Short mmCIF file of C-alpha atoms and ligand atoms in Angstrom, two decimals:
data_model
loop_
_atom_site.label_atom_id
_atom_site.label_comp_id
_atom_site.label_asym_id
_atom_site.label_seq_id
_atom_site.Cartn_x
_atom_site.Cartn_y
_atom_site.Cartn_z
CA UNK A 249 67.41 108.00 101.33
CA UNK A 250 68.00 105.33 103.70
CA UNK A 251 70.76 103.65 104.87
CA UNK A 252 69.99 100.49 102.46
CA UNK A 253 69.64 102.62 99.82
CA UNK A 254 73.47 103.72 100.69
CA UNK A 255 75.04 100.24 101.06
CA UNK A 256 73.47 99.05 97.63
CA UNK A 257 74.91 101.67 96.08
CA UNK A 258 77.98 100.62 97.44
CA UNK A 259 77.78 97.31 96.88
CA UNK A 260 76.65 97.73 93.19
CA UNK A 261 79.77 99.93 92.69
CA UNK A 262 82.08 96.90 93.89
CA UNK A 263 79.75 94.87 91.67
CA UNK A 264 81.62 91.44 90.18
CA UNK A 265 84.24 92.34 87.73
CA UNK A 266 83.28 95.60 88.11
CA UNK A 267 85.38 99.02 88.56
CA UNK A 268 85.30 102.84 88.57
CA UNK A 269 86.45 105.19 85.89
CA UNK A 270 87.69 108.06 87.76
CA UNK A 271 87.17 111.23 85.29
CA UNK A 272 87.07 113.56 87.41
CA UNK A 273 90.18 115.42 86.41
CA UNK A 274 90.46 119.50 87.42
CA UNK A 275 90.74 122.30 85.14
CA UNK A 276 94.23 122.62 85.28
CA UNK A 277 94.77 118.81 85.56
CA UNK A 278 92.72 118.04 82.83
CA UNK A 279 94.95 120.85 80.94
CA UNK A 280 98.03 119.14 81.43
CA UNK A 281 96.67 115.68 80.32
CA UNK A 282 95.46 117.90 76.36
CA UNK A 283 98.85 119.30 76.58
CA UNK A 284 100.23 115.74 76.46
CA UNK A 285 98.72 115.30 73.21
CA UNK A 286 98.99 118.80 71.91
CA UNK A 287 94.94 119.99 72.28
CA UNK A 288 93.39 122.48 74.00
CA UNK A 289 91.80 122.41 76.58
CA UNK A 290 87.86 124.27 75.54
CA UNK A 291 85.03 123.25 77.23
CA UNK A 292 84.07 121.90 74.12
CA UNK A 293 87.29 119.64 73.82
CA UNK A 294 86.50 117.98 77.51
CA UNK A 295 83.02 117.28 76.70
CA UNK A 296 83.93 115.86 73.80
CA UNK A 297 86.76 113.33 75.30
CA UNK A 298 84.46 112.29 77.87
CA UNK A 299 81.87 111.86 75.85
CA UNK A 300 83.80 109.72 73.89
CA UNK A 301 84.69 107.60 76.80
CA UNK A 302 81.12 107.11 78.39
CA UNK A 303 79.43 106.54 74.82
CA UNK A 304 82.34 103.58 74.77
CA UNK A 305 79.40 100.50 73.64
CA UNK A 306 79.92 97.74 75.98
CA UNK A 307 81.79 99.41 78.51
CA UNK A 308 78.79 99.29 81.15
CA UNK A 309 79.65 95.57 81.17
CA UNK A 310 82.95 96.54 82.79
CA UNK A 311 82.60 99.82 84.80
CA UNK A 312 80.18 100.64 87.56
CA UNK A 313 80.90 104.31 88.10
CA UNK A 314 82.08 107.06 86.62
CA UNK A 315 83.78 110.13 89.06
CA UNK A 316 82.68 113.37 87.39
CA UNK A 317 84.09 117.02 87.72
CA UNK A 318 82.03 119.77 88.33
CA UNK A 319 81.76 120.95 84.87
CA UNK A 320 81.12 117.64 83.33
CA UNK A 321 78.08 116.37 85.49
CA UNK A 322 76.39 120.24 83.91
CA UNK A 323 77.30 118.99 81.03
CA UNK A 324 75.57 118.09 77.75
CA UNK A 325 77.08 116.20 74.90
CA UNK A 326 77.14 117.65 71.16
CA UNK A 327 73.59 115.90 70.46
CA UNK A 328 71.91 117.87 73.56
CA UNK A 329 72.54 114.89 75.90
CA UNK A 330 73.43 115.02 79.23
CA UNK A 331 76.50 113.65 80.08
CA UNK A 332 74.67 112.62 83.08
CA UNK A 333 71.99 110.59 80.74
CA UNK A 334 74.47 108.50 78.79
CA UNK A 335 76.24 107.27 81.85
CA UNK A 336 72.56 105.72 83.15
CA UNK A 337 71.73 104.56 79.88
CA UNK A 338 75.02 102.61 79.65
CA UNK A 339 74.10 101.34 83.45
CA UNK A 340 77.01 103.58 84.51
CA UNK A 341 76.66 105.11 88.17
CA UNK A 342 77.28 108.87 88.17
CA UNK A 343 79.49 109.99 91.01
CA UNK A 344 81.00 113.40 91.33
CA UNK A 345 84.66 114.64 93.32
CA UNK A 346 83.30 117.17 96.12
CA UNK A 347 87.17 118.29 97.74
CA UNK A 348 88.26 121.33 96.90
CA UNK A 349 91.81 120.55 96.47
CA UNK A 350 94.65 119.92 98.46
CA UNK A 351 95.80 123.23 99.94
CA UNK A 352 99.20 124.20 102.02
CA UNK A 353 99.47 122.82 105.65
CA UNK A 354 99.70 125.82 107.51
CA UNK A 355 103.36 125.22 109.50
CA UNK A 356 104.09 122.25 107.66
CA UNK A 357 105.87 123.06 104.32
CA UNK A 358 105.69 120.46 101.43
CA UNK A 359 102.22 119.02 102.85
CA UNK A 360 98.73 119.55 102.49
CA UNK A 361 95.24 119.05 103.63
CA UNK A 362 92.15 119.33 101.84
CA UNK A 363 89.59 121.78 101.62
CA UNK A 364 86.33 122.06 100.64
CA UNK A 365 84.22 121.37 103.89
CA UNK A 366 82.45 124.72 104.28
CA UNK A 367 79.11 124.92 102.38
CA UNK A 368 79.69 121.26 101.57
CA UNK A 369 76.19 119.99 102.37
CA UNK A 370 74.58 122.43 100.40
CA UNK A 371 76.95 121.29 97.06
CA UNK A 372 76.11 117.73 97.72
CA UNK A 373 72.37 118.59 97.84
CA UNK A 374 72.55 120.11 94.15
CA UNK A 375 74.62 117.02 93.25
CA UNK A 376 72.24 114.44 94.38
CA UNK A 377 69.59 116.76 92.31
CA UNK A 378 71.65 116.44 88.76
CA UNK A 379 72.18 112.79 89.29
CA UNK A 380 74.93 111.97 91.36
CA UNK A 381 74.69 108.47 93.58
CA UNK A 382 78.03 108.51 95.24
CA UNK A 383 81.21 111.18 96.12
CA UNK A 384 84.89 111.54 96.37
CA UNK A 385 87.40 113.40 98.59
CA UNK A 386 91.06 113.00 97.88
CA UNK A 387 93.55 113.45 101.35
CA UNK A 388 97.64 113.64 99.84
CA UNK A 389 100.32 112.34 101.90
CA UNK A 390 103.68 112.80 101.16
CA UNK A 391 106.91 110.59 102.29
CA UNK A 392 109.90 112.67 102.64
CA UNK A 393 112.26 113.47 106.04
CA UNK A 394 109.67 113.55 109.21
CA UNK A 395 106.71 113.53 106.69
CA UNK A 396 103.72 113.44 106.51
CA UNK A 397 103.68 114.94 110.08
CA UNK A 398 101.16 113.86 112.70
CA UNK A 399 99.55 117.33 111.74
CA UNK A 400 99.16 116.01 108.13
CA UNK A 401 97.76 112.98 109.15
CA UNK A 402 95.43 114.27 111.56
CA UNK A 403 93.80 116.93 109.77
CA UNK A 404 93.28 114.79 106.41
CA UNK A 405 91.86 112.18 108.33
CA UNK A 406 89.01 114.30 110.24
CA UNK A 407 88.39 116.29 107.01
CA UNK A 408 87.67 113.23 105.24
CA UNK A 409 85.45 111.77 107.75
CA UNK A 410 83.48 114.88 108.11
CA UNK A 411 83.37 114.95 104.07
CA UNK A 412 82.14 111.35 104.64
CA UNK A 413 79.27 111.97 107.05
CA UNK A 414 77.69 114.80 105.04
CA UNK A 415 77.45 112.82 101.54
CA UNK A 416 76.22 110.06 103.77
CA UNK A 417 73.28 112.21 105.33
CA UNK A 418 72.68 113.74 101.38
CA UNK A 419 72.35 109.96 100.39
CA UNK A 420 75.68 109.82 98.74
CA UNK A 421 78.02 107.27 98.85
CA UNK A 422 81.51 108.52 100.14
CA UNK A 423 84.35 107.13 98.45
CA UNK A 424 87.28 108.01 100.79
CA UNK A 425 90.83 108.54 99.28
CA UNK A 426 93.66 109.28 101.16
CA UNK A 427 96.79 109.25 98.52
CA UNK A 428 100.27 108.22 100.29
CA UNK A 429 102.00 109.52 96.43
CA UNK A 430 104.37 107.23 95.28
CA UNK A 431 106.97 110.29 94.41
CA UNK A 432 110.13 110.17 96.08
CA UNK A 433 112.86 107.38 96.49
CA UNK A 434 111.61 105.91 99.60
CA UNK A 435 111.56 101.85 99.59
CA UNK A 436 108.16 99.95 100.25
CA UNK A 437 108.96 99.69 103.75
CA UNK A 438 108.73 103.38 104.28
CA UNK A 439 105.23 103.13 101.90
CA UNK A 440 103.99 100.01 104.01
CA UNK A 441 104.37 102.06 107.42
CA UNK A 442 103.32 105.42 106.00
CA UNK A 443 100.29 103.60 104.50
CA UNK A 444 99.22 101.68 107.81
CA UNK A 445 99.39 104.42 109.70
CA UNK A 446 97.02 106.93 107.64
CA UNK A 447 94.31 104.34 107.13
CA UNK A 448 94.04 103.69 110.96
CA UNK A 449 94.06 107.01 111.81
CA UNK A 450 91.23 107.69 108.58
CA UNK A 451 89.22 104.45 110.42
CA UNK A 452 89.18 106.01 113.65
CA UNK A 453 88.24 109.19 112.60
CA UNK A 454 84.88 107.62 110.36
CA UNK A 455 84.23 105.95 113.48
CA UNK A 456 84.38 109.26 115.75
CA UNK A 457 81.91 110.62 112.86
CA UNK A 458 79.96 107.46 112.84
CA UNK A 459 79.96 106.67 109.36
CA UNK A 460 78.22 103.79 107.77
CA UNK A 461 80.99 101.76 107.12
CA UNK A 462 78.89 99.54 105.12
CA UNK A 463 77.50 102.43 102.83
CA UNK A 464 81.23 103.69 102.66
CA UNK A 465 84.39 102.98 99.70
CA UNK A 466 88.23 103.33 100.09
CA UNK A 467 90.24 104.22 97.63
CA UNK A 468 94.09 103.72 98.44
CA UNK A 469 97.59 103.60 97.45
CA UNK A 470 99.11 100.60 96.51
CA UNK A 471 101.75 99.65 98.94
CA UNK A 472 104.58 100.13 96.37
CA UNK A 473 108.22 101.10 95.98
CA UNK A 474 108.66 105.15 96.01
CA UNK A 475 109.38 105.59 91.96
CA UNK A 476 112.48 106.79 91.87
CA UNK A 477 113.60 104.30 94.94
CA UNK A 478 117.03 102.51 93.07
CA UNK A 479 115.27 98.97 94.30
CA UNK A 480 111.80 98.39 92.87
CA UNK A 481 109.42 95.48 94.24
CA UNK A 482 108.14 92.99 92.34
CA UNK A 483 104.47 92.73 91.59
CA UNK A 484 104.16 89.35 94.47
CA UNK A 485 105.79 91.77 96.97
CA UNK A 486 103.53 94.64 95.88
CA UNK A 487 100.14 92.19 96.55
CA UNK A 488 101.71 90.59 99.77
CA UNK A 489 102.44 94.10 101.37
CA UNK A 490 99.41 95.82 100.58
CA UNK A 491 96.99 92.95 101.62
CA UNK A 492 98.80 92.54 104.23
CA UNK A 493 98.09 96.73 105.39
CA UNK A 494 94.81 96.34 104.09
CA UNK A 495 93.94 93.65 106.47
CA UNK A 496 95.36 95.33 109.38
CA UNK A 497 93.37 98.45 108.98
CA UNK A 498 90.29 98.03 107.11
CA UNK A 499 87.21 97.08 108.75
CA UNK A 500 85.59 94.25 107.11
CA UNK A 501 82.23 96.05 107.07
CA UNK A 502 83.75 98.25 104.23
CA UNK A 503 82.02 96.18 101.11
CA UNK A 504 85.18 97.51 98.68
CA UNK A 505 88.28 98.86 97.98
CA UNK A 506 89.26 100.77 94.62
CA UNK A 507 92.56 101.58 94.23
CA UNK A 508 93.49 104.50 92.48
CA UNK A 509 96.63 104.38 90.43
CA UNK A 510 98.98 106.97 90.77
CA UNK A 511 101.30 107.38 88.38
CA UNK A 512 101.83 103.36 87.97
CA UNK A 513 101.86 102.24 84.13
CA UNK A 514 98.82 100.60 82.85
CA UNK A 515 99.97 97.36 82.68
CA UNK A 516 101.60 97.33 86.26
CA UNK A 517 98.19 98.70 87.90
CA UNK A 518 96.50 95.68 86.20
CA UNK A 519 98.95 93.51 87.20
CA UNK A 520 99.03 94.50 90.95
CA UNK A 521 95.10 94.21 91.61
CA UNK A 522 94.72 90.79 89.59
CA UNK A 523 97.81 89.27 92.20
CA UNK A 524 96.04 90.68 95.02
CA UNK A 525 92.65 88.80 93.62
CA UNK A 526 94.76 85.83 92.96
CA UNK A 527 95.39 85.65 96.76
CA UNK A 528 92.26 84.11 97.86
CA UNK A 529 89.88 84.88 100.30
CA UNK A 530 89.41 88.56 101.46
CA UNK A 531 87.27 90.58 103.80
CA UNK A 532 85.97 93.59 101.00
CA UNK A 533 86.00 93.14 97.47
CA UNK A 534 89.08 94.45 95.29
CA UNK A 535 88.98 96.57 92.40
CA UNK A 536 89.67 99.51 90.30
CA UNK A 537 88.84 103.65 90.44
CA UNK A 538 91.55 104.34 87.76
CA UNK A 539 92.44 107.82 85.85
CA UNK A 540 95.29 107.75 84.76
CA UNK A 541 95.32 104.08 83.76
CA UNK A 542 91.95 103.66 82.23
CA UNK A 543 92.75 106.94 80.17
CA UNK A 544 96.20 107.10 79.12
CA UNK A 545 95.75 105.14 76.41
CA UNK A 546 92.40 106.14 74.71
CA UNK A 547 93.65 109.68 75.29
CA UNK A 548 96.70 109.32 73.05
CA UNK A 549 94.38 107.15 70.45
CA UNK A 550 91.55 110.09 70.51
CA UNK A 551 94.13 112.97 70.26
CA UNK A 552 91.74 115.86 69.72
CA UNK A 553 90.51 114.34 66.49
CA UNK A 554 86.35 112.99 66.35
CA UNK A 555 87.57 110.34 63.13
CA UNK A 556 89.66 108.79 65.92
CA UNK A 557 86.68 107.93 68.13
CA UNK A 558 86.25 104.43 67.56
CA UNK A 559 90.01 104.18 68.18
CA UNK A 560 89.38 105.80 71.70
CA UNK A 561 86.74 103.85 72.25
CA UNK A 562 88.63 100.26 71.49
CA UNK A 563 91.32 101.73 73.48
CA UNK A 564 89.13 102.37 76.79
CA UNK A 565 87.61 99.55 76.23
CA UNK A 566 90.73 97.02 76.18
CA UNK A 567 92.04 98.38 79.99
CA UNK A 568 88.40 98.63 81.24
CA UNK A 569 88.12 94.92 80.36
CA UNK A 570 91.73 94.00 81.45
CA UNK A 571 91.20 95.56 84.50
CA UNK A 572 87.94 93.95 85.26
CA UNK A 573 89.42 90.51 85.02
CA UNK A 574 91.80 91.76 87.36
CA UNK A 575 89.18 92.74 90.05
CA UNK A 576 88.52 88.85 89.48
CA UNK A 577 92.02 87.66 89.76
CA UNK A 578 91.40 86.25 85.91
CA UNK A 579 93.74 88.39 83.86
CA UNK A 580 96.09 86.19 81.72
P1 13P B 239 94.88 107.96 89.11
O1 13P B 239 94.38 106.57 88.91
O2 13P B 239 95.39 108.59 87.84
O3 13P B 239 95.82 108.08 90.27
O4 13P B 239 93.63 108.85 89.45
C1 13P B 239 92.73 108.41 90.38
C2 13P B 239 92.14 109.54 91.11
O5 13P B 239 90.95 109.71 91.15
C3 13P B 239 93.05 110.44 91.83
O6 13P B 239 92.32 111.25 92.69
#
């Protein structure tokens, strides 16, 4: 794998009108998702939903990637398919989430930093083997009184630029995600500074590591409100602010920028990235690595049942397109 190979990659994932479905959901996570619409969560049940979602016809025309848990990219589908195989087919890149979780800050109650770096290279070496073309690590942040610490900041930052150099030297393509949460009542202010301050310190820590920028993702926050903050900024404010940290922080050699979205209702997270689009000119491209609001709604439309799987489908389909004309600054 060479370095070019690593910034097409890149670039293909940031493609025009193009975004990430991020489906990479834990165990437990994915549990509490089923519990929302009262089905368990088998094995059988999550190959079957995410089946469902990469079989969507069409929706290759609108996604680039797909982020895969470790159970799913082992995965076949009911006809003996692998998961794996459908995504390709579709013209779907396979990528898989590599972290470990985010595990108590040793002295630092209420914080985290994420594990997973020990025996890392040899994980990503059996990934690349069962298809995988790019990677994700997820640092959390949270605001709160004197957080995240310097200690929080620190150690997220180095872990994910040591994440990022491995998957690099496998061939994978790092998508880097530290996660300032949006819980909390703290104003966009607060989010703005917390924000800026985590993606330098993430920026000089791939540069310590000597990461290929260029062969390289981010996937941030939002600069946004804190949700239960009494005052909540309007979706101009929310573009302004976070271009505006963006710009400050991230290189231009960085081809994209997916935003993950957090908690935000579809319609908002849609609404945020095609006003940022709308503002003209920018360094990296702007797009989408959604959960939450690429699934919410074809979850609830599946619900556990396969006669509902065209619904699902239509479902996925409708925010994977909405949100592609956002990554275009064309959503009406
Ligand atoms: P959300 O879009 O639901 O925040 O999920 C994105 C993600 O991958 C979080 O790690």
């Amino acid at each position: 794998m060479t370095s070019a190979q690593l910034v097409d990659t890149a670039n293909a994932l940031v493609a025009d009108s193009k975004g990430i479905l991020a489906a990479d959901e834990s165990s437990p996570t994915i549990k509490k998702r089923f519990d929302s619409i009262k089905i368990e969560s088998t094995e059988e049940n999550r190959r079957d939903y995410r089946d469902m979602l990469f079989s969507t016809p069409d929706a290759g025309q609108f996604i680039s990637g797909a982020i895969l848990y470790d159970e799913t990219i082992r995965q076949s589908a009911a006809d003996g398919t692998a998961l794996v195989k459908k995504l390709e087919s579709a013209g779907i890149i396979p990528g898989i989430k590599v972290d470990m979780g985010a595990k108590p800050l040793a002295g630092h109650p209420g914080e985290t930093v994420t594990e997973g770096l020990d025996g890392l290279r040899a994980r990503l070496e059996d990934y690349a083997k069962l298809g995988a073309r790019f990677t994700k690590w997820r640092g959390v942040y949270t605001i709160g009184e004197a957080m995240p610490s310097a200690a929080c900041i620190t150690a997220n930052a180095h872990a994910l630029a040591r994440y990022a150099a491995l998957a690099q030297e496998a061939g994978l393509v790092p998508i880097v995600e530290p996660e300032v949460l949006m819980d909390g009542s703290h104003s966009i202010d607060d989010c703005e500074e917390v924000t800026e301050e985590v993606l330098r310190s993430v920026y000089n820590e791939l540069a310590i590591q000597e990461v290929l920028l260029e062969g390289s993702l981010l996937k941030p926050n939002m600069v946004i409100s804190g949700q239960d903050c009494p005052e909540q900024a309007g979706v101009a404010e929310v573009a302004e602010r976070t271009v505006r940290c963006l710009k400050r922080t991230v290189p231009a050699a960085v081809p994209g920028i997916v935003f993950l979205s957090g908690g935000q209702s579809d319609e908002l997270a849609t609404e945020h990235l095609d006003a940022m689009n709308k503002l003209g000119e920018l360094p990296w491209k702007l797009s989408f690595s959604y959960g939450r609001a690429l699934q919410a709604a074809p979850l609830k439309a599946w619900s556990g049942q396969a006669a509902n799987l065209a619904a699902g489908q239509a479902a996925f389909l409708e925010r994977a397109k909405a949100n592609s004309a956002a990554a275009t600054g064309t959503y009406a």
